[in-house]
Amino acid sequence: MERQSVLATEDEVVNWIEDGMTIAIGEPAPMAMVRHIIRNRISGLTIIGSGIALDYLIAGGCVSKVISYYAGGGFGVAVAPSFRHAAQTGELEVWECDEGVLTSGLEATAKGLPFLPWRGGVGTSLPEVNKDLRVMEDPINGEILLAVPAIHIDVALLHASKADVYGNVQHQGGPGWIDLFLRRAANRVAVQVEKIIPNEEVRSDAWATTISNADAVIRAPYGAHPFYSRGHYVQDKKHLKLYVDAATLAVTGEQTYIEEYFRRHVYQTTSHIMYLEVIGITRLLSLHEY
Amino acid sequence: MERQSVLATEDEVVNWIEDGMTIAIGEPAPMAMVRHIIRNRISGLTIIGSGIALDYLIAGGCVSKVISYYAGGGFGVAVAPSFRHAAQTGELEVWECDEGVLTSGLEATAKGLPFLPWRGGVGTSLPEVNKDLRVMEDPINGEILLAVPAIHIDVALLHASKADVYGNVQHQGGPGWIDLFLRRAANRVAVQVEKIIPNEEVRSDAWATTISNADAVIRAPYGAHPFYSRGHYVQDKKHLKLYVDAATLAVTGEQTYIEEYFRRHVYQTTSHIMYLEVIGITRLLSLHEY
Amino acid sequence: MRYSSVDNFTVQELMAVFLARQLKDGDHLQVGVALPVPEAAVRLAHIMHGPNMELIFLGARMNVHQLEQLPLPEFGWDNRVVRWAESYSDRGHRFDQVKDWYRRVFFIGGVQVDRFGNTNLIGIGNDHQRLDFRGPGSVGTATLTAHVGRYYIVLNNHTPRLLVEKCDFISAFGWGDGGPDARKRLGIPGGGPQLCITPLCVMDFAEDTKCMRLMSVHPGVTVDDVKDATGFPLEISDKLTTTKIPSLEELTILRSRVDPHGSLRS
Amino acid sequence: MRYSSVDNFTVQELMAVFLARQLKDGDHLQVGVALPVPEAAVRLAHIMHGPNMELIFLGARMNVHQLEQLPLPEFGWDNRVVRWAESYSDRGHRFDQVKDWYRRVFFIGGVQVDRFGNTNLIGIGNDHQRLDFRGPGSVGTATLTAHVGRYYIVLNNHTPRLLVEKCDFISAFGWGDGGPDARKRLGIPGGGPQLCITPLCVMDFAEDTKCMRLMSVHPGVTVDDVKDATGFPLEISDKLTTTKIPSLEELTILRSRVDPHGSLRS
């Protein structure tokens, strides 16, 4: 009898994901898996995510609802273009929240509770535009709070520095702020990593283990590209501008550029490694952190 | 202008503590400060603490109320002797809880909330014997939960491996399970450490920093004695047996031994360093971890 | 108690081996302080059939299946066990992932245990502020027993004062006033107590009433011995057996790799 | 906007220096992404008079008073700033110590800001599911503004569409419908918005009404310029002044140690 490895392929993990599920996207963005979801034409998803990484999935036609605190843009646009367009036309349902409201709902799930109270958002429009939030009086002092319902996640997809094959994950420079909230609230978690390390390296610094019992570990060097991965590379601004420009044109009716973008980077490739070949080693190595 | 050091003496920290305050005792036990509280004959305290470390403060006459989830004994007794006696005679008020109830109250404070809901304890006697706990229905699904009121701490006293003089604390082998809850709920926190380290060592592994902005850092090598300090020494079983036997005799009416214990280890010394001299370097060095 | 069988094992060894057999590969095993029988059981199971078990001690998570020896800690708070850690199970937020505790298995004792598996660590008496016997407190048991997938009541004694009709106080809710939906009615998700293991016998909970029921007596113990030592009328299983003794392999591994210092034999 | 003063500083530089002067030693300074003026202000204050300030970026806590240069990040999510970390401010539990946020200072923008300092990052329009302009979302502002000791509204533009009578949606509660007890009535502990700083002027909130009030105009800007650019009737402070320009020392440090690449000059 042996201890079982949880090392998995992109295909194995994408097979967990069914149309209509709630999928959480961490930060740094697990772009290898994001692209694989788009490539597999999964649709009707509820996405917990933010920024341009969220925008990819919307542009890719995968999303019908977002639970998002932030979909900012950059590269000349104030708001992620596909998100903005789909939200304005009503194609996309937006579960409006702020970070503290979202994490309260995630913590409720992780703690096995139907709700958690939160003060941030009292006095704002959040409970008006999001009917799942209830204004409540606390049962002890009668203070006004928001009751945030438990938010459930079917699969959380995260990107990190390294992991052993048993699902012990270690981040360099700290995990993204929301990743551990997502992990704790998710039924299953798959973590892309830059590098697989031996179990002995995990044990040598157990405090550095940020996630244990990941359900799958996927080897994906440069797997956050075109975003950053702490300790490894910075974001690829040129590539992101390419995407943002194409997506911005698409919502004005000019679909050519975004179609070409997805064809070249997603549909014509079948795996993350093939994607990296398209990007090219010269570009990748130019993204060094320091 | 310079960045200010928070390095402090035992006297400076004990001056924060007034009769009747709520003081939290971490784990490993910050025994240098526990002894200094007894030495300064502070009384009427509400203590959040556990086990034999809590028992010292009760035997030392400092405590009128405990918020405790566990006051187990060891060394031949099932329950900490002074705690057991004082609780049975009614001298000591016990705010009955379990770990999850306690941490919910501490988290409520840290989150700026008047209460947090918790499921653990539903169906038990806890809300009957602790009237501060309320059985509530959650405002979303109507599930039965306990509402735990925010628990406030005036000063938390903790023991850790190392810190810089700016209050960045790093534990070896992880902090005690409750220490960070206490830290987050406390108005002020003082941390005894085995060693002061340079700020550069902190920065070299920022993820290892478990507490930042400690209000005071006290240099106290062997400061958890007779308890363990992870990465440094194991507990001193002989010394603990001496204490437990003396405290057990005391509650049967024979005060001689506990008085002698306190005289020798607390009242006749004026500082932690003098206490270590009483214990002796030979005994201390015999407590090596591996 | 020492049995005069060929193997000459102690009742603690019998209990540890029995308990080890209840544990399944993949279980996450959480043992509190000062419980040598469960401590030995989880180690034995981990070695014998649990390469994917997770052992949780003092806030550390470990998988030590490959180690030659997994010796019992010398005392409850022996922090040397954390040297095996792969991660810390709470990192300062012990209760932030109870959702996944359906994978956890827990072990609990008490100063009183009632016929429905409710347990009391608060104390004995009528007036909470003036107890006849003040117990150590609930530790994490109210919370753990509410959420873990299943748990086992493990007792060092078997007396009518310990196994009572009704606890003076309940610090961990077992099957309440009985019935298979006792926990569901209160919305308590965990699977509840499965067995009660004592130096005399093993008891389970009857499916319909969730009353404690004698399932097996240890070698040399009679049903009347158990009845006399129990403070409530005990149901008897129609499949009543004698507790299966340790195999040679189990006892060998227990003594050589888990309990080389003989804690369970003293 | 570039001023043709002797120093030839830009309005962004003016705003950054003004804001730096509002910050006190000991403040914990939290800057969101893509806000170069506050980013520069906290760095400048830290160097000039804040050796005990704490800078919080991207979940990392740092004190970098002793560094020669504290350059602005190249883009919002430039993780290289975490190389200065002494600890991580959340370690996976961002909101577990809001109690201590009375020491924090925060900076906020919006797609709309109303006369009582309520801000809107949700969007513009009547129907939330079919907005005319969909904003980026609340980020952490609803929570941060509820708890931080004080905060500053910092805007890159000053137009009647941005500074409105009433926000279509409120994502961060400022002074509600006005009055000094607007926050207290709702039990919101944070100190609320203190000033609104735009490319034209600085506005405070009148003590009695908590209405936005013109406090100082930037050099070369008239009161009428500000009134014309504001979507609500603006109160004028009886202590109205011209915003004090940067000193030579401030501008030198800003340009040499904080903004060597000239982000605020482009």
mmCIF file with all atom_site columns, N, CA, C and O in Angstrom, chain B residues 69-71 87-89 96 98-99 118-119 124-125 173 177 184 228 230 235 237 289, chain C residues 58 74-75 79-80 88 92-95 128-130 134 136 138-140 142-143 170 187:
data_model
loop_
_atom_site.group_PDB
_atom_site.id
_atom_site.type_symbol
_atom_site.label_atom_id
_atom_site.label_alt_id
_atom_site.label_comp_id
_atom_site.label_asym_id
_atom_site.label_entity_id
_atom_site.label_seq_id
_atom_site.pdbx_PDB_ins_code
_atom_site.Cartn_x
_atom_site.Cartn_y
_atom_site.Cartn_z
_atom_site.occupancy
_atom_site.B_iso_or_equiv
_atom_site.pdbx_formal_charge
_atom_site.auth_seq_id
_atom_site.auth_comp_id
_atom_site.auth_asym_id
_atom_site.auth_atom_id
_atom_site.pdbx_PDB_model_num
ATOM 1   N N  . TYR B 1 69  ? -11.694 26.908 28.288 1.00 0.00 ? 69  TYR B N  1
ATOM 2   C CA . TYR B 1 69  ? -12.234 25.732 27.608 1.00 0.00 ? 69  TYR B CA 1
ATOM 3   C C  . TYR B 1 69  ? -11.610 24.463 28.163 1.00 0.00 ? 69  TYR B C  1
ATOM 4   O O  . TYR B 1 69  ? -12.066 23.356 27.905 1.00 0.00 ? 69  TYR B O  1
ATOM 5   N N  . TYR B 1 70  ? -10.522 24.613 28.918 1.00 0.00 ? 70  TYR B N  1
ATOM 6   C CA . TYR B 1 70  ? -9.788  23.422 29.350 1.00 0.00 ? 70  TYR B CA 1
ATOM 7   C C  . TYR B 1 70  ? -8.857  23.779 30.498 1.00 0.00 ? 70  TYR B C  1
ATOM 8   O O  . TYR B 1 70  ? -7.993  24.646 30.360 1.00 0.00 ? 70  TYR B O  1
ATOM 9   N N  . ALA B 1 71  ? -9.066  23.111 31.611 1.00 0.00 ? 71  ALA B N  1
ATOM 10  C CA . ALA B 1 71  ? -8.138  23.262 32.731 1.00 0.00 ? 71  ALA B CA 1
ATOM 11  C C  . ALA B 1 71  ? -7.743  21.881 33.212 1.00 0.00 ? 71  ALA B C  1
ATOM 12  O O  . ALA B 1 71  ? -7.963  21.504 34.367 1.00 0.00 ? 71  ALA B O  1
ATOM 13  N N  . ALA B 1 87  ? -13.262 26.632 41.687 1.00 0.00 ? 87  ALA B N  1
ATOM 14  C CA . ALA B 1 87  ? -14.524 26.525 40.947 1.00 0.00 ? 87  ALA B CA 1
ATOM 15  C C  . ALA B 1 87  ? -15.576 25.816 41.788 1.00 0.00 ? 87  ALA B C  1
ATOM 16  O O  . ALA B 1 87  ? -16.750 26.178 41.771 1.00 0.00 ? 87  ALA B O  1
ATOM 17  N N  . GLN B 1 88  ? -15.157 24.791 42.530 1.00 0.00 ? 88  GLN B N  1
ATOM 18  C CA . GLN B 1 88  ? -16.114 24.028 43.340 1.00 0.00 ? 88  GLN B CA 1
ATOM 19  C C  . GLN B 1 88  ? -16.644 24.834 44.522 1.00 0.00 ? 88  GLN B C  1
ATOM 20  O O  . GLN B 1 88  ? -17.789 24.676 44.920 1.00 0.00 ? 88  GLN B O  1
ATOM 21  N N  . THR B 1 89  ? -15.799 25.686 45.087 1.00 0.00 ? 89  THR B N  1
ATOM 22  C CA . THR B 1 89  ? -16.239 26.476 46.245 1.00 0.00 ? 89  THR B CA 1
ATOM 23  C C  . THR B 1 89  ? -17.009 27.726 45.804 1.00 0.00 ? 89  THR B C  1
ATOM 24  O O  . THR B 1 89  ? -17.577 28.414 46.644 1.00 0.00 ? 89  THR B O  1
ATOM 25  N N  . GLU B 1 96  ? -18.209 29.288 30.933 1.00 0.00 ? 96  GLU B N  1
ATOM 26  C CA . GLU B 1 96  ? -18.083 27.960 30.314 1.00 0.00 ? 96  GLU B CA 1
ATOM 27  C C  . GLU B 1 96  ? -18.156 28.072 28.790 1.00 0.00 ? 96  GLU B C  1
ATOM 28  O O  . GLU B 1 96  ? -19.035 28.737 28.250 1.00 0.00 ? 96  GLU B O  1
ATOM 29  N N  . ASP B 1 98  ? -16.474 26.087 24.836 1.00 0.00 ? 98  ASP B N  1
ATOM 30  C CA . ASP B 1 98  ? -15.505 25.182 24.222 1.00 0.00 ? 98  ASP B CA 1
ATOM 31  C C  . ASP B 1 98  ? -14.635 26.016 23.279 1.00 0.00 ? 98  ASP B C  1
ATOM 32  O O  . ASP B 1 98  ? -14.850 27.225 23.134 1.00 0.00 ? 98  ASP B O  1
ATOM 33  N N  . GLU B 1 99  ? -13.654 25.373 22.686 1.00 0.00 ? 99  GLU B N  1
ATOM 34  C CA . GLU B 1 99  ? -12.699 26.134 21.867 1.00 0.00 ? 99  GLU B CA 1
ATOM 35  C C  . GLU B 1 99  ? -13.385 26.921 20.755 1.00 0.00 ? 99  GLU B C  1
ATOM 36  O O  . GLU B 1 99  ? -13.051 28.071 20.493 1.00 0.00 ? 99  GLU B O  1
ATOM 37  N N  . TRP B 1 118 ? -22.274 30.352 15.884 1.00 0.00 ? 118 TRP B N  1
ATOM 38  C CA . TRP B 1 118 ? -21.473 29.121 15.883 1.00 0.00 ? 118 TRP B CA 1
ATOM 39  C C  . TRP B 1 118 ? -22.399 27.931 16.069 1.00 0.00 ? 118 TRP B C  1
ATOM 40  O O  . TRP B 1 118 ? -23.429 28.041 16.724 1.00 0.00 ? 118 TRP B O  1
ATOM 41  N N  . ARG B 1 119 ? -22.037 26.829 15.450 1.00 0.00 ? 119 ARG B N  1
ATOM 42  C CA . ARG B 1 119 ? -22.906 25.659 15.545 1.00 0.00 ? 119 ARG B CA 1
ATOM 43  C C  . ARG B 1 119 ? -22.484 24.741 16.681 1.00 0.00 ? 119 ARG B C  1
ATOM 44  O O  . ARG B 1 119 ? -23.326 24.119 17.340 1.00 0.00 ? 119 ARG B O  1
ATOM 45  N N  . THR B 1 124 ? -26.064 21.253 23.558 1.00 0.00 ? 124 THR B N  1
ATOM 46  C CA . THR B 1 124 ? -25.318 21.003 24.797 1.00 0.00 ? 124 THR B CA 1
ATOM 47  C C  . THR B 1 124 ? -25.840 21.906 25.916 1.00 0.00 ? 124 THR B C  1
ATOM 48  O O  . THR B 1 124 ? -26.739 22.724 25.717 1.00 0.00 ? 124 THR B O  1
ATOM 49  N N  . SER B 1 125 ? -25.224 21.780 27.092 1.00 0.00 ? 125 SER B N  1
ATOM 50  C CA . SER B 1 125 ? -25.584 22.618 28.242 1.00 0.00 ? 125 SER B CA 1
ATOM 51  C C  . SER B 1 125 ? -24.919 23.988 28.205 1.00 0.00 ? 125 SER B C  1
ATOM 52  O O  . SER B 1 125 ? -25.158 24.805 29.091 1.00 0.00 ? 125 SER B O  1
ATOM 53  N N  . GLY B 1 173 ? 7.928   26.233 14.514 1.00 0.00 ? 173 GLY B N  1
ATOM 54  C CA . GLY B 1 173 ? 6.995   25.111 14.669 1.00 0.00 ? 173 GLY B CA 1
ATOM 55  C C  . GLY B 1 173 ? 5.568   25.557 14.857 1.00 0.00 ? 173 GLY B C  1
ATOM 56  O O  . GLY B 1 173 ? 4.749   24.833 15.415 1.00 0.00 ? 173 GLY B O  1
ATOM 57  N N  . TRP B 1 177 ? -2.129  27.128 19.263 1.00 0.00 ? 177 TRP B N  1
ATOM 58  C CA . TRP B 1 177 ? -3.336  27.218 18.417 1.00 0.00 ? 177 TRP B CA 1
ATOM 59  C C  . TRP B 1 177 ? -4.162  28.462 18.700 1.00 0.00 ? 177 TRP B C  1
ATOM 60  O O  . TRP B 1 177 ? -4.811  28.995 17.816 1.00 0.00 ? 177 TRP B O  1
ATOM 61  N N  . ARG B 1 184 ? -5.437  38.945 17.988 1.00 0.00 ? 184 ARG B N  1
ATOM 62  C CA . ARG B 1 184 ? -6.346  39.745 17.177 1.00 0.00 ? 184 ARG B CA 1
ATOM 63  C C  . ARG B 1 184 ? -7.452  40.401 17.995 1.00 0.00 ? 184 ARG B C  1
ATOM 64  O O  . ARG B 1 184 ? -8.007  41.418 17.595 1.00 0.00 ? 184 ARG B O  1
ATOM 65  N N  . TYR B 1 228 ? 6.977   24.025 27.753 1.00 0.00 ? 228 TYR B N  1
ATOM 66  C CA . TYR B 1 228 ? 7.794   23.900 26.551 1.00 0.00 ? 228 TYR B CA 1
ATOM 67  C C  . TYR B 1 228 ? 7.808   25.210 25.759 1.00 0.00 ? 228 TYR B C  1
ATOM 68  O O  . TYR B 1 228 ? 6.931   26.060 25.916 1.00 0.00 ? 228 TYR B O  1
ATOM 69  N N  . ARG B 1 230 ? 8.438   25.684 21.627 1.00 0.00 ? 230 ARG B N  1
ATOM 70  C CA . ARG B 1 230 ? 8.734   24.945 20.390 1.00 0.00 ? 230 ARG B CA 1
ATOM 71  C C  . ARG B 1 230 ? 10.027  25.418 19.741 1.00 0.00 ? 230 ARG B C  1
ATOM 72  O O  . ARG B 1 230 ? 10.229  26.608 19.553 1.00 0.00 ? 230 ARG B O  1
ATOM 73  N N  . GLN B 1 235 ? 8.924   20.561 28.131 1.00 0.00 ? 235 GLN B N  1
ATOM 74  C CA . GLN B 1 235 ? 8.510   20.985 29.469 1.00 0.00 ? 235 GLN B CA 1
ATOM 75  C C  . GLN B 1 235 ? 9.318   20.269 30.551 1.00 0.00 ? 235 GLN B C  1
ATOM 76  O O  . GLN B 1 235 ? 9.845   19.186 30.351 1.00 0.00 ? 235 GLN B O  1
ATOM 77  N N  . LYS B 1 237 ? 9.143   18.311 33.477 1.00 0.00 ? 237 LYS B N  1
ATOM 78  C CA . LYS B 1 237 ? 8.157   17.492 34.179 1.00 0.00 ? 237 LYS B CA 1
ATOM 79  C C  . LYS B 1 237 ? 8.384   17.471 35.683 1.00 0.00 ? 237 LYS B C  1
ATOM 80  O O  . LYS B 1 237 ? 7.438   17.515 36.461 1.00 0.00 ? 237 LYS B O  1
ATOM 81  N N  . GLU B 1 289 ? 15.235  19.726 23.207 1.00 0.00 ? 289 GLU B N  1
ATOM 82  C CA . GLU B 1 289 ? 14.081  19.127 22.535 1.00 0.00 ? 289 GLU B CA 1
ATOM 83  C C  . GLU B 1 289 ? 14.356  17.742 21.959 1.00 0.00 ? 289 GLU B C  1
ATOM 84  O O  . GLU B 1 289 ? 13.503  16.876 22.007 1.00 0.00 ? 289 GLU B O  1
ATOM 85  N N  . LEU C 2 58  ? -1.686  18.504 17.915 1.00 0.00 ? 58  LEU C N  1
ATOM 86  C CA . LEU C 2 58  ? -1.207  19.808 18.361 1.00 0.00 ? 58  LEU C CA 1
ATOM 87  C C  . LEU C 2 58  ? -1.111  20.795 17.204 1.00 0.00 ? 58  LEU C C  1
ATOM 88  O O  . LEU C 2 58  ? -0.122  21.499 17.049 1.00 0.00 ? 58  LEU C O  1
ATOM 89  N N  . GLU C 2 74  ? 5.630   11.249 24.891 1.00 0.00 ? 74  GLU C N  1
ATOM 90  C CA . GLU C 2 74  ? 5.954   10.974 26.286 1.00 0.00 ? 74  GLU C CA 1
ATOM 91  C C  . GLU C 2 74  ? 4.925   11.582 27.222 1.00 0.00 ? 74  GLU C C  1
ATOM 92  O O  . GLU C 2 74  ? 4.606   11.040 28.268 1.00 0.00 ? 74  GLU C O  1
ATOM 93  N N  . PHE C 2 75  ? 4.425   12.764 26.857 1.00 0.00 ? 75  PHE C N  1
ATOM 94  C CA . PHE C 2 75  ? 3.325   13.364 27.621 1.00 0.00 ? 75  PHE C CA 1
ATOM 95  C C  . PHE C 2 75  ? 2.449   14.143 26.656 1.00 0.00 ? 75  PHE C C  1
ATOM 96  O O  . PHE C 2 75  ? 2.804   14.343 25.492 1.00 0.00 ? 75  PHE C O  1
ATOM 97  N N  . ASN C 2 79  ? 5.705   18.498 22.176 1.00 0.00 ? 79  ASN C N  1
ATOM 98  C CA . ASN C 2 79  ? 5.735   19.180 20.887 1.00 0.00 ? 79  ASN C CA 1
ATOM 99  C C  . ASN C 2 79  ? 6.670   18.558 19.885 1.00 0.00 ? 79  ASN C C  1
ATOM 100 O O  . ASN C 2 79  ? 6.692   18.966 18.730 1.00 0.00 ? 79  ASN C O  1
ATOM 101 N N  . ARG C 2 80  ? 7.433   17.564 20.329 1.00 0.00 ? 80  ARG C N  1
ATOM 102 C CA . ARG C 2 80  ? 8.328   16.935 19.359 1.00 0.00 ? 80  ARG C CA 1
ATOM 103 C C  . ARG C 2 80  ? 7.554   16.249 18.241 1.00 0.00 ? 80  ARG C C  1
ATOM 104 O O  . ARG C 2 80  ? 8.104   15.998 17.177 1.00 0.00 ? 80  ARG C O  1
ATOM 105 N N  . TYR C 2 88  ? 0.508   23.082 9.109  1.00 0.00 ? 88  TYR C N  1
ATOM 106 C CA . TYR C 2 88  ? -0.182  23.301 10.368 1.00 0.00 ? 88  TYR C CA 1
ATOM 107 C C  . TYR C 2 88  ? -1.663  23.330 10.089 1.00 0.00 ? 88  TYR C C  1
ATOM 108 O O  . TYR C 2 88  ? -2.119  23.988 9.147  1.00 0.00 ? 88  TYR C O  1
ATOM 109 N N  . GLY C 2 92  ? -3.420  29.407 13.132 1.00 0.00 ? 92  GLY C N  1
ATOM 110 C CA . GLY C 2 92  ? -3.993  30.530 13.863 1.00 0.00 ? 92  GLY C CA 1
ATOM 111 C C  . GLY C 2 92  ? -5.480  30.732 13.637 1.00 0.00 ? 92  GLY C C  1
ATOM 112 O O  . GLY C 2 92  ? -6.060  31.684 14.146 1.00 0.00 ? 92  GLY C O  1
ATOM 113 N N  . HIS C 2 93  ? -6.097  29.849 12.870 1.00 0.00 ? 93  HIS C N  1
ATOM 114 C CA . HIS C 2 93  ? -7.552  29.909 12.635 1.00 0.00 ? 93  HIS C CA 1
ATOM 115 C C  . HIS C 2 93  ? -8.078  28.484 12.688 1.00 0.00 ? 93  HIS C C  1
ATOM 116 O O  . HIS C 2 93  ? -8.432  27.907 11.674 1.00 0.00 ? 93  HIS C O  1
ATOM 117 N N  . ARG C 2 94  ? -8.134  27.914 13.893 1.00 0.00 ? 94  ARG C N  1
ATOM 118 C CA . ARG C 2 94  ? -8.417  26.489 14.010 1.00 0.00 ? 94  ARG C CA 1
ATOM 119 C C  . ARG C 2 94  ? -9.715  26.056 13.335 1.00 0.00 ? 94  ARG C C  1
ATOM 120 O O  . ARG C 2 94  ? -9.798  24.948 12.838 1.00 0.00 ? 94  ARG C O  1
ATOM 121 N N  . PHE C 2 95  ? -10.724 26.884 13.331 1.00 0.00 ? 95  PHE C N  1
ATOM 122 C CA . PHE C 2 95  ? -12.052 26.426 12.918 1.00 0.00 ? 95  PHE C CA 1
ATOM 123 C C  . PHE C 2 95  ? -12.488 27.038 11.595 1.00 0.00 ? 95  PHE C C  1
ATOM 124 O O  . PHE C 2 95  ? -13.653 27.327 11.400 1.00 0.00 ? 95  PHE C O  1
ATOM 125 N N  . HIS C 2 128 ? -23.939 24.707 38.673 1.00 0.00 ? 128 HIS C N  1
ATOM 126 C CA . HIS C 2 128 ? -22.741 24.864 37.846 1.00 0.00 ? 128 HIS C CA 1
ATOM 127 C C  . HIS C 2 128 ? -21.660 25.676 38.535 1.00 0.00 ? 128 HIS C C  1
ATOM 128 O O  . HIS C 2 128 ? -20.466 25.447 38.322 1.00 0.00 ? 128 HIS C O  1
ATOM 129 N N  . GLN C 2 129 ? -22.021 26.633 39.366 1.00 0.00 ? 129 GLN C N  1
ATOM 130 C CA . GLN C 2 129 ? -20.995 27.461 40.010 1.00 0.00 ? 129 GLN C CA 1
ATOM 131 C C  . GLN C 2 129 ? -20.512 26.859 41.342 1.00 0.00 ? 129 GLN C C  1
ATOM 132 O O  . GLN C 2 129 ? -19.608 27.406 41.980 1.00 0.00 ? 129 GLN C O  1
ATOM 133 N N  . ARG C 2 130 ? -21.105 25.732 41.754 1.00 0.00 ? 130 ARG C N  1
ATOM 134 C CA . ARG C 2 130 ? -20.624 25.029 42.951 1.00 0.00 ? 130 ARG C CA 1
ATOM 135 C C  . ARG C 2 130 ? -20.729 23.523 42.726 1.00 0.00 ? 130 ARG C C  1
ATOM 136 O O  . ARG C 2 130 ? -21.521 22.824 43.369 1.00 0.00 ? 130 ARG C O  1
ATOM 137 N N  . ARG C 2 134 ? -15.542 19.395 39.730 1.00 0.00 ? 134 ARG C N  1
ATOM 138 C CA . ARG C 2 134 ? -15.334 20.270 38.594 1.00 0.00 ? 134 ARG C CA 1
ATOM 139 C C  . ARG C 2 134 ? -14.468 19.535 37.567 1.00 0.00 ? 134 ARG C C  1
ATOM 140 O O  . ARG C 2 134 ? -13.336 19.133 37.867 1.00 0.00 ? 134 ARG C O  1
ATOM 141 N N  . PRO C 2 136 ? -12.506 19.158 33.668 1.00 0.00 ? 136 PRO C N  1
ATOM 142 C CA . PRO C 2 136 ? -11.490 20.014 33.034 1.00 0.00 ? 136 PRO C CA 1
ATOM 143 C C  . PRO C 2 136 ? -12.063 21.037 32.056 1.00 0.00 ? 136 PRO C C  1
ATOM 144 O O  . PRO C 2 136 ? -11.389 22.005 31.718 1.00 0.00 ? 136 PRO C O  1
ATOM 145 N N  . SER C 2 138 ? -14.657 21.694 28.344 1.00 0.00 ? 138 SER C N  1
ATOM 146 C CA . SER C 2 138 ? -15.102 21.040 27.100 1.00 0.00 ? 138 SER C CA 1
ATOM 147 C C  . SER C 2 138 ? -14.008 20.871 26.057 1.00 0.00 ? 138 SER C C  1
ATOM 148 O O  . SER C 2 138 ? -14.223 20.220 25.041 1.00 0.00 ? 138 SER C O  1
ATOM 149 N N  . VAL C 2 139 ? -12.856 21.514 26.267 1.00 0.00 ? 139 VAL C N  1
ATOM 150 C CA . VAL C 2 139 ? -11.794 21.521 25.248 1.00 0.00 ? 139 VAL C CA 1
ATOM 151 C C  . VAL C 2 139 ? -12.436 21.927 23.915 1.00 0.00 ? 139 VAL C C  1
ATOM 152 O O  . VAL C 2 139 ? -13.205 22.887 23.899 1.00 0.00 ? 139 VAL C O  1
ATOM 153 N N  . GLY C 2 140 ? -12.198 21.183 22.843 1.00 0.00 ? 140 GLY C N  1
ATOM 154 C CA . GLY C 2 140 ? -12.858 21.516 21.575 1.00 0.00 ? 140 GLY C CA 1
ATOM 155 C C  . GLY C 2 140 ? -13.996 20.571 21.260 1.00 0.00 ? 140 GLY C C  1
ATOM 156 O O  . GLY C 2 140 ? -14.464 20.524 20.126 1.00 0.00 ? 140 GLY C O  1
ATOM 157 N N  . ALA C 2 142 ? -17.289 20.211 21.966 1.00 0.00 ? 142 ALA C N  1
ATOM 158 C CA . ALA C 2 142 ? -18.626 20.633 21.507 1.00 0.00 ? 142 ALA C CA 1
ATOM 159 C C  . ALA C 2 142 ? -18.594 20.883 20.010 1.00 0.00 ? 142 ALA C C  1
ATOM 160 O O  . ALA C 2 142 ? -19.504 20.492 19.274 1.00 0.00 ? 142 ALA C O  1
ATOM 161 N N  . THR C 2 143 ? -17.526 21.513 19.562 1.00 0.00 ? 143 THR C N  1
ATOM 162 C CA . THR C 2 143 ? -17.385 21.851 18.148 1.00 0.00 ? 143 THR C CA 1
ATOM 163 C C  . THR C 2 143 ? -16.991 20.639 17.309 1.00 0.00 ? 143 THR C C  1
ATOM 164 O O  . THR C 2 143 ? -17.576 20.376 16.255 1.00 0.00 ? 143 THR C O  1
ATOM 165 N N  . ILE C 2 170 ? -24.155 18.427 29.573 1.00 0.00 ? 170 ILE C N  1
ATOM 166 C CA . ILE C 2 170 ? -23.695 17.856 28.306 1.00 0.00 ? 170 ILE C CA 1
ATOM 167 C C  . ILE C 2 170 ? -22.733 18.844 27.669 1.00 0.00 ? 170 ILE C C  1
ATOM 168 O O  . ILE C 2 170 ? -23.105 19.993 27.386 1.00 0.00 ? 170 ILE C O  1
ATOM 169 N N  . GLY C 2 187 ? -29.961 20.151 13.227 1.00 0.00 ? 187 GLY C N  1
ATOM 170 C CA . GLY C 2 187 ? -29.098 20.643 12.150 1.00 0.00 ? 187 GLY C CA 1
ATOM 171 C C  . GLY C 2 187 ? -27.625 20.395 12.394 1.00 0.00 ? 187 GLY C C  1
ATOM 172 O O  . GLY C 2 187 ? -26.778 21.118 11.860 1.00 0.00 ? 187 GLY C O  1
#
